[in-house]
CSV table of C-alpha atoms in Angstrom, one decimal:
chain,number,residue,atom,x,y,z
A,97,UNK,CA,6.8,57.3,13.2
A,98,UNK,CA,3.7,56.8,11.3
A,99,UNK,CA,2.9,57.4,7.7
A,100,UNK,CA,-0.2,59.1,6.8
A,101,UNK,CA,-1.3,55.8,4.9
A,102,UNK,CA,-1.4,53.7,7.6
A,103,UNK,CA,-2.9,53.6,10.8
A,104,UNK,CA,-2.1,55.9,12.7
A,105,UNK,CA,-2.6,57.1,16.5
A,106,UNK,CA,-5.1,59.2,17.3
A,107,UNK,CA,-3.2,61.7,19.5
A,108,UNK,CA,-5.1,65.6,19.8
A,109,UNK,CA,-2.9,68.9,20.6
A,110,UNK,CA,-3.3,72.0,22.5
A,111,UNK,CA,-1.4,73.6,19.6
A,112,UNK,CA,0.3,73.7,16.7
A,113,UNK,CA,3.1,75.6,15.1
A,114,UNK,CA,3.8,75.6,11.3
A,115,UNK,CA,7.2,76.7,9.2
A,116,UNK,CA,6.3,79.2,6.9
A,117,UNK,CA,8.2,78.0,3.7
A,118,UNK,CA,7.3,75.1,1.7
A,119,UNK,CA,4.6,74.4,5.3
A,120,UNK,CA,2.2,76.8,5.2
A,121,UNK,CA,3.1,79.1,2.6
A,122,UNK,CA,4.4,78.3,-1.2
A,123,UNK,CA,6.9,80.7,-1.7
A,124,UNK,CA,9.1,79.2,-4.2
A,125,UNK,CA,8.2,81.8,-7.6
A,126,UNK,CA,8.6,85.1,-5.1
A,127,UNK,CA,12.2,83.3,-4.4
A,128,UNK,CA,12.9,81.9,-7.4
A,129,UNK,CA,12.1,85.2,-8.9
A,130,UNK,CA,14.5,87.2,-6.6
A,131,UNK,CA,17.0,85.2,-7.8
A,132,UNK,CA,16.5,85.7,-11.4
A,133,UNK,CA,16.7,89.4,-11.0
A,134,UNK,CA,20.5,88.6,-9.9
A,135,UNK,CA,21.1,86.2,-12.4
A,136,UNK,CA,20.5,88.3,-14.8
A,137,UNK,CA,22.4,91.5,-13.3
A,138,UNK,CA,25.4,89.4,-13.4
A,139,UNK,CA,24.9,87.8,-16.8
A,140,UNK,CA,24.1,84.2,-16.1
A,141,UNK,CA,21.9,82.4,-17.4
A,142,UNK,CA,17.9,82.4,-15.4
A,143,UNK,CA,17.1,79.1,-13.7
A,144,UNK,CA,13.7,76.5,-13.9
A,145,UNK,CA,11.2,76.1,-11.2
A,146,UNK,CA,12.3,72.6,-10.5
A,147,UNK,CA,16.4,74.3,-9.7
A,148,UNK,CA,14.8,77.1,-7.1
A,149,UNK,CA,12.0,75.0,-5.8
A,150,UNK,CA,14.4,72.1,-3.5
A,151,UNK,CA,16.4,75.5,-2.2
A,152,UNK,CA,13.4,77.8,-1.1
A,153,UNK,CA,12.8,76.0,2.1
A,154,UNK,CA,17.3,76.5,2.5
A,155,UNK,CA,17.8,80.3,2.5
A,156,UNK,CA,19.4,83.3,0.5
A,157,UNK,CA,22.9,81.4,0.4
A,158,UNK,CA,21.5,78.1,-1.1
A,159,UNK,CA,19.3,79.7,-3.1
A,160,UNK,CA,22.9,81.3,-4.5
A,161,UNK,CA,24.2,78.7,-5.3
A,162,UNK,CA,21.5,76.7,-6.8
A,163,UNK,CA,21.6,79.4,-9.0
A,164,UNK,CA,25.4,80.2,-9.9
A,165,UNK,CA,26.1,76.2,-9.6
A,166,UNK,CA,29.5,75.5,-9.3
A,167,UNK,CA,30.9,79.3,-9.5
A,168,UNK,CA,28.8,79.9,-6.0
A,169,UNK,CA,31.9,78.2,-3.5
A,170,UNK,CA,34.3,80.5,-5.2
A,171,UNK,CA,32.6,83.5,-5.8
A,172,UNK,CA,34.0,86.6,-4.8
A,173,UNK,CA,31.4,88.4,-3.7
A,174,UNK,CA,28.6,86.4,-2.2
A,175,UNK,CA,27.7,89.0,0.9
A,176,UNK,CA,26.7,91.5,-2.0
A,177,UNK,CA,25.3,89.8,-4.2
A,178,UNK,CA,23.1,87.7,-0.8
A,179,UNK,CA,21.6,91.4,0.0
A,180,UNK,CA,20.8,92.0,-3.5
A,181,UNK,CA,18.6,88.9,-3.1
A,182,UNK,CA,17.0,89.6,-0.1
A,183,UNK,CA,16.3,93.2,-1.1
A,184,UNK,CA,14.7,92.0,-4.5
A,185,UNK,CA,12.8,89.3,-2.3
A,186,UNK,CA,11.4,92.0,0.0
A,187,UNK,CA,10.2,94.7,-2.9
A,188,UNK,CA,8.0,91.6,-4.2
A,189,UNK,CA,7.2,89.7,-1.0
A,190,UNK,CA,3.9,88.2,-1.8
A,191,UNK,CA,3.8,88.5,-5.4
A,192,UNK,CA,3.0,84.7,-6.4
A,193,UNK,CA,2.7,83.8,-2.8
A,194,UNK,CA,-0.4,81.7,-1.2
A,195,UNK,CA,-1.5,79.1,1.0
A,196,UNK,CA,-0.6,75.2,0.2
A,197,UNK,CA,-3.9,73.8,-1.1
A,198,UNK,CA,-5.7,72.6,2.3
A,199,UNK,CA,-3.5,74.7,4.6
A,200,UNK,CA,-6.5,77.3,4.5
A,201,UNK,CA,-9.1,74.8,5.7
A,202,UNK,CA,-6.7,73.7,8.6
A,203,UNK,CA,-6.2,76.9,10.5
A,204,UNK,CA,-10.1,77.4,9.9
A,205,UNK,CA,-10.4,73.9,11.8
A,206,UNK,CA,-8.3,75.2,14.4
A,207,UNK,CA,-9.5,77.9,15.0
A,208,UNK,CA,-13.3,76.0,15.4
A,209,UNK,CA,-11.8,73.6,18.3
A,210,UNK,CA,-9.8,76.6,20.0
A,211,UNK,CA,-6.7,74.8,19.4
A,212,UNK,CA,-3.6,77.2,19.3
A,213,UNK,CA,-1.6,77.8,16.4
A,214,UNK,CA,1.6,79.8,15.5
A,215,UNK,CA,4.3,80.3,13.2
A,216,UNK,CA,8.0,79.3,13.6
A,217,UNK,CA,10.2,80.0,11.1
A,218,UNK,CA,13.7,80.7,10.4
A,219,UNK,CA,13.1,84.2,7.8
A,220,UNK,CA,14.3,86.8,9.1
A,221,UNK,CA,11.6,89.0,11.0
A,222,UNK,CA,12.3,91.9,8.2
A,223,UNK,CA,10.8,89.4,5.5
A,224,UNK,CA,8.1,87.3,7.8
A,225,UNK,CA,6.2,90.2,9.4
A,226,UNK,CA,5.2,91.5,5.6
A,227,UNK,CA,4.8,88.5,4.1
A,228,UNK,CA,2.4,87.1,7.2
A,229,UNK,CA,0.6,90.6,7.1
A,230,UNK,CA,0.0,89.9,3.0
A,231,UNK,CA,-1.6,86.6,3.4
A,232,UNK,CA,-5.2,86.5,5.0
A,233,UNK,CA,-5.3,83.2,5.8
A,234,UNK,CA,-2.7,83.7,8.4
A,235,UNK,CA,-3.4,86.5,10.3
A,236,UNK,CA,-5.0,84.4,12.9
A,237,UNK,CA,-1.5,83.5,14.2
A,238,UNK,CA,-1.2,83.9,17.6
A,239,UNK,CA,2.9,83.8,18.1
A,240,UNK,CA,4.8,84.3,15.1
A,241,UNK,CA,8.7,83.8,15.3
A,242,UNK,CA,11.7,84.6,13.0
A,243,UNK,CA,14.8,83.3,12.5
A,244,UNK,CA,16.6,86.1,14.1
A,245,UNK,CA,13.6,86.6,17.4
A,246,UNK,CA,16.2,85.2,19.3
A,247,UNK,CA,20.3,84.8,18.5
A,248,UNK,CA,19.9,81.2,17.5
A,249,UNK,CA,17.7,79.6,15.0
A,250,UNK,CA,16.2,75.4,13.8
A,251,UNK,CA,18.0,73.3,14.7
A,252,UNK,CA,18.1,74.8,17.9
A,253,UNK,CA,14.8,74.0,19.7
A,254,UNK,CA,14.7,77.7,21.6
A,255,UNK,CA,12.7,79.4,19.1
A,256,UNK,CA,10.3,76.1,19.0
A,257,UNK,CA,10.0,76.5,23.2
A,258,UNK,CA,10.0,80.6,22.7
A,259,UNK,CA,6.9,80.3,20.4
A,260,UNK,CA,5.3,77.5,22.7
A,261,UNK,CA,5.4,80.0,26.4
A,262,UNK,CA,4.2,83.0,23.9
A,263,UNK,CA,1.4,80.6,23.0
A,264,UNK,CA,0.9,79.6,26.7
A,265,UNK,CA,1.1,76.0,26.1
A,266,UNK,CA,3.6,72.7,27.6
A,267,UNK,CA,5.7,72.1,24.6
A,268,UNK,CA,4.4,68.5,25.2
A,269,UNK,CA,1.4,69.6,23.6
A,270,UNK,CA,2.8,71.2,20.6
A,271,UNK,CA,2.9,69.7,17.4
A,272,UNK,CA,5.6,71.0,15.1
A,273,UNK,CA,5.5,70.3,11.2
A,274,UNK,CA,7.7,71.8,9.0
A,275,UNK,CA,9.1,70.6,5.9
A,276,UNK,CA,13.5,69.8,6.6
A,277,UNK,CA,15.2,68.1,8.0
A,278,UNK,CA,16.3,70.6,11.1
A,279,UNK,CA,12.4,71.3,11.6
A,280,UNK,CA,11.9,67.5,13.0
A,281,UNK,CA,15.7,68.1,14.7
A,282,UNK,CA,14.7,71.2,16.3
A,283,UNK,CA,11.3,69.9,17.5
A,284,UNK,CA,13.1,67.0,19.2
A,285,UNK,CA,15.1,68.9,21.0
A,286,UNK,CA,11.8,71.0,22.0
A,287,UNK,CA,10.1,67.5,23.3
A,288,UNK,CA,7.5,68.2,20.4
A,289,UNK,CA,5.9,65.9,18.4
A,290,UNK,CA,6.3,66.8,15.2
A,291,UNK,CA,5.1,66.1,10.8
A,292,UNK,CA,7.3,66.4,8.1
A,293,UNK,CA,5.1,68.3,5.4
A,294,UNK,CA,5.7,65.8,2.5
A,295,UNK,CA,4.1,68.6,0.0
A,296,UNK,CA,7.1,71.2,0.7
A,297,UNK,CA,10.2,71.2,-0.8
A,298,UNK,CA,11.7,68.4,0.4
A,299,UNK,CA,14.6,66.5,-1.2
A,300,UNK,CA,12.5,63.4,-1.9
A,301,UNK,CA,9.8,61.9,0.0
A,302,UNK,CA,12.4,58.4,0.9
A,303,UNK,CA,14.6,61.4,2.3
A,304,UNK,CA,12.0,63.6,4.7
A,305,UNK,CA,10.2,60.0,6.3
A,306,UNK,CA,14.0,59.4,6.7
A,307,UNK,CA,14.6,62.3,9.1
A,308,UNK,CA,12.0,60.1,11.4
A,309,UNK,CA,9.3,62.8,12.4
A,310,UNK,CA,6.5,61.3,14.6
A,311,UNK,CA,4.1,61.6,11.2
A,312,UNK,CA,5.1,61.8,8.0
A,313,UNK,CA,1.7,63.6,6.2
A,314,UNK,CA,1.0,64.4,2.1
A,315,UNK,CA,-1.2,66.9,2.7
A,316,UNK,CA,-2.3,69.3,4.9
A,317,UNK,CA,-5.5,67.4,5.3
A,318,UNK,CA,-4.0,64.3,7.2
A,319,UNK,CA,-3.7,66.6,9.7
A,320,UNK,CA,-7.1,66.4,10.8
A,321,UNK,CA,-6.9,63.5,12.6
A,322,UNK,CA,-5.5,65.7,15.4
A,323,UNK,CA,-7.5,68.1,16.2
């Protein structure tokens, strides 16, 4: 495992594969707005960014749990609330979402070096497709695989292997970058190198470093040593 603040081996790759939420894109404020719209509709207090941001990479149910707190586990309409949140989010999917600082420069550099890049996210396709289409910087993705493209999602390695196949690159020549433990678990199982996006929706730097990715990057600019 290497830390971007210490000497790191210089390894180059034929393809970079990225998680979406919390890695390429800061989507938390759109997800938080959808959550707060649900909370208001159900006479619950809205929550601030420090509550919803840590849950932003973990799906609708994690967001609802963050919003409803201790009430959530016994709530009789979890499925209905999940669908309400997804509908609200789909209707305003790219109002505030944007690339993290440094991502646009990294993607341009990859393309200039003829290094392929793609996206593998657990976000369902009906949300992934319009979101990626709305973000100009992401239109060069050579493969986009969603959480429901296959019958399984991360931490299974199969979606990552499928992405590598779409890119035409051997898994061992791919680097996967993500901001959740399941991303690192999936990459290891797929026989890919991995990097933790410490700028994303991680629980804490200490926890994220404990996932034992090959690299721990504080900024997308840290990736420039590997292209």
